[in-house]
Short mmCIF file of C-alpha atoms in Angstrom, two decimals:
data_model
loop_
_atom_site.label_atom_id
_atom_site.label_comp_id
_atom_site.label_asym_id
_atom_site.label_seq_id
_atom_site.Cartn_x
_atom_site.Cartn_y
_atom_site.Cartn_z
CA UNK J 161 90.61 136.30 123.67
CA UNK J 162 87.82 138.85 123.23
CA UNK J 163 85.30 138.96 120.29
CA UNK J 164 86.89 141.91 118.56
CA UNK J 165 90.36 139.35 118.00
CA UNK J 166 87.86 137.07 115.99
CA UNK J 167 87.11 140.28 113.50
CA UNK J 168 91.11 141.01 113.00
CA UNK J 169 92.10 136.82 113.00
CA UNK J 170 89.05 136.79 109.82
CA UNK J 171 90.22 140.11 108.12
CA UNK J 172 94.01 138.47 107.94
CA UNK J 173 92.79 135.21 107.17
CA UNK J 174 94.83 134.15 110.11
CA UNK J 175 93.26 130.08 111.34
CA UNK J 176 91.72 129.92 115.12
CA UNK J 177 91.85 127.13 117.25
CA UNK J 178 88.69 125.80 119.26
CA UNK J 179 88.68 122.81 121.40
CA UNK J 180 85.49 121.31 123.51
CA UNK J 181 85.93 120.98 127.35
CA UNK J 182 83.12 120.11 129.71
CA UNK J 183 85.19 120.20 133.05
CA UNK J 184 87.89 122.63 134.70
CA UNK J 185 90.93 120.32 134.28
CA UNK J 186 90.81 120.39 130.20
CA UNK J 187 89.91 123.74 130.28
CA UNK J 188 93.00 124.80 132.32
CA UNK J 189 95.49 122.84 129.97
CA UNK J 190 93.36 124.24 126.85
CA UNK J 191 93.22 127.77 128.33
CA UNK J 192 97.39 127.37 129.37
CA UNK J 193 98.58 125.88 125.91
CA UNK J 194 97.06 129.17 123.88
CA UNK J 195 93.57 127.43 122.60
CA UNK J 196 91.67 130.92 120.99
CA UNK J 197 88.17 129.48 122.33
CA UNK J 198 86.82 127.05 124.24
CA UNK J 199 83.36 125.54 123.54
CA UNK J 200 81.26 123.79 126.06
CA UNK J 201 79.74 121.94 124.22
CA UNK J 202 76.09 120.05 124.24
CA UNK J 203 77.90 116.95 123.27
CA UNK J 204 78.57 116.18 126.73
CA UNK J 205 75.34 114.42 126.43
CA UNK J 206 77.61 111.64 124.44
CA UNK J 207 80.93 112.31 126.04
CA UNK J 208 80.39 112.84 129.40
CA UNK J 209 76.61 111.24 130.01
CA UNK J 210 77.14 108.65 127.80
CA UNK J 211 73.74 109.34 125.67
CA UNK J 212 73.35 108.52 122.01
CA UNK J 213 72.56 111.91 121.08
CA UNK J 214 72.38 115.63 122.72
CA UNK J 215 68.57 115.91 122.92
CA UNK J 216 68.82 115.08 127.02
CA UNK J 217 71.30 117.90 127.83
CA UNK J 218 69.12 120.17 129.75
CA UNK J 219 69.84 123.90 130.76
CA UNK J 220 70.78 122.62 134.09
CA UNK J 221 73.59 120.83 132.65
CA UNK J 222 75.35 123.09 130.64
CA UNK J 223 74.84 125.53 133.63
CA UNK J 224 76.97 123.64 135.57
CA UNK J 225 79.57 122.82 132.82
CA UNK J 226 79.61 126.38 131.52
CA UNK J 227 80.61 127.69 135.36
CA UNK J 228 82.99 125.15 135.77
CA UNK J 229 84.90 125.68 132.50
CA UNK J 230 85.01 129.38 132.81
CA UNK J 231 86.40 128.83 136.43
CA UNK J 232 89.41 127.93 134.81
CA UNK J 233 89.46 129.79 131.67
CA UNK J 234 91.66 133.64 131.68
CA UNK J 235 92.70 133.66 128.07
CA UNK J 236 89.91 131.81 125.54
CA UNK J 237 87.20 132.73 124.76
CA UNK J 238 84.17 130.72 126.68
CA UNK J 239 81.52 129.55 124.54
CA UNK J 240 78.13 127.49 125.42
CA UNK J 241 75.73 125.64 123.36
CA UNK J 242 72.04 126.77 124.09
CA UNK J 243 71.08 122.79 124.45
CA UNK J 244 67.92 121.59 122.75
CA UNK J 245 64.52 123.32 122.93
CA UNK J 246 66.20 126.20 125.01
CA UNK J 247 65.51 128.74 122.23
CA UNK J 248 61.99 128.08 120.77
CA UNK J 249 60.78 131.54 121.35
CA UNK J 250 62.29 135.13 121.88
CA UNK J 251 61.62 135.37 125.75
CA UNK J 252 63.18 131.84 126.16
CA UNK J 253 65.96 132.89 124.35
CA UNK J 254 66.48 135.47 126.03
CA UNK J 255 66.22 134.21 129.30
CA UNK J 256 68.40 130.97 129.08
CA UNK J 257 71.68 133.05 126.57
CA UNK J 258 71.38 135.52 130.01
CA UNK J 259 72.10 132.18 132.55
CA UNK J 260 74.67 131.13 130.20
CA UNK J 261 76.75 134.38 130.29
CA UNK J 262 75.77 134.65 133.82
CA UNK J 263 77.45 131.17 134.19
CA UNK J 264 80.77 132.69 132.27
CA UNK J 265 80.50 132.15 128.81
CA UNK J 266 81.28 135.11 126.16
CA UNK J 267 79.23 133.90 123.36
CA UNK J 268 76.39 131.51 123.27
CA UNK J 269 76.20 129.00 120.15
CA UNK J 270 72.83 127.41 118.71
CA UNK J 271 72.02 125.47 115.94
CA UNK J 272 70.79 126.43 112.73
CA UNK J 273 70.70 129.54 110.30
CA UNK J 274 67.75 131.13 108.68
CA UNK J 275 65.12 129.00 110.89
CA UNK J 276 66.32 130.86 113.78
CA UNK J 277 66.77 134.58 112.84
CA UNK J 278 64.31 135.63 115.35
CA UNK J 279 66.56 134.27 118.04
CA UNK J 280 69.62 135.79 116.99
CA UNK J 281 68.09 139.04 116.89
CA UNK J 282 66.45 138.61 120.37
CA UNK J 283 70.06 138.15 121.25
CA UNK J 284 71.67 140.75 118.96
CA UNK J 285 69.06 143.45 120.26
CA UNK J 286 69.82 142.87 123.82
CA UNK J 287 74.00 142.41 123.16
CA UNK J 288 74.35 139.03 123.42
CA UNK J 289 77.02 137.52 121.46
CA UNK J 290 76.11 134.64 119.36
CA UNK J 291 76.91 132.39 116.78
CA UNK J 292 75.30 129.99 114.71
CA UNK J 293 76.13 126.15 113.65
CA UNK J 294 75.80 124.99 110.72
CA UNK J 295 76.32 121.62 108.89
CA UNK J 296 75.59 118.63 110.67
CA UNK J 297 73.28 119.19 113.48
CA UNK J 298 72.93 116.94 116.48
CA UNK J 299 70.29 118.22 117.58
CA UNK J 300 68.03 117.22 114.54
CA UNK J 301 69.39 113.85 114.48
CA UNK J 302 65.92 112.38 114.92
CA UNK J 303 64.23 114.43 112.44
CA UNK J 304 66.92 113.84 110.06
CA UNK J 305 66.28 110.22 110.44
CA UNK J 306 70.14 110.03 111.77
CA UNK J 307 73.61 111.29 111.50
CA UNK J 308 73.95 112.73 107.95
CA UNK J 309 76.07 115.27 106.07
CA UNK J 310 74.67 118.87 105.87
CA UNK J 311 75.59 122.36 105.36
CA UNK J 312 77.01 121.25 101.84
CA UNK J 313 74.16 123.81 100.26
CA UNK J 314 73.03 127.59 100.95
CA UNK J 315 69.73 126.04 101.98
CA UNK J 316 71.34 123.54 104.45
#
């Protein structure tokens, strides 16, 4: 899928699908059963390292999962999480959305809105697709004080 379907599937209303994979074999089965994107996701640091949160995914780490997802991905579109800390300031940013893509994915994902316009420009400016996350964000779970519902406001 390329970015431009995601304009046309949002103009007809028309529902996506998006399922997480972290290695080549789900990715494959995703990718061959018609799955419109594939996130790799920084929740690996629950699923696959077996953390209590995200906040010890490093760079290095979705690296690797990003390549080997997008080894075995022709069809979805690839999408990484920028893990914790990775985007605190524009050259940062910059650099680690670059790895990602260099790694295979068509779109890098952080979390947050507003808080982070600087970022998304950065990326914008130099024609890096992003998105945002909003709602419930792992990776304030300790500033939050915990797991707790979010996004249900404009200012969330």
């Amino acid at each position: 899928m390329k970015i431009d379907a995601l304009k046309i599937f949002k103009q007809r209303s028309e529902k996506i699908t998006c399922l997480t994979a972290y290695d080549a074999s789900f990715a494959s089965v995703f990718d061959q059963c018609g799955v419109d994107i594939i996130l790799v996701g920084d929740s690996l640091g629950n699923v696959i390292k077996g953390g209590e949160n995200t906040l010890g995914v490093s760079m290095k780490d979705m690296l690797y999962h990003t390549q080997a997802v997008a080894q075995a991905t022709s069809q979805a579109l690839l999408i990484s999480d920028m893990p914790y800390q990775s985007y605190t300031s524009a050259k940062q940013t910059l650099e680690n959305a670059k790895y990602l893509m260099q790694a295979g994915a068509q779109m890098v994902k952080f979390e947050g809105g507003r808080e982070h316009e600087s970022a998304f420009k950065i990326l914008q400016d130099n024609h890096i697709p992003v998105c945002g996350h909003l709602g419930l964000q792992p990776q304030a779970v300790l500033e939050m004080g915990g797991y707790k519902v979010q996004g249900r406001s404009e200012d969330d």
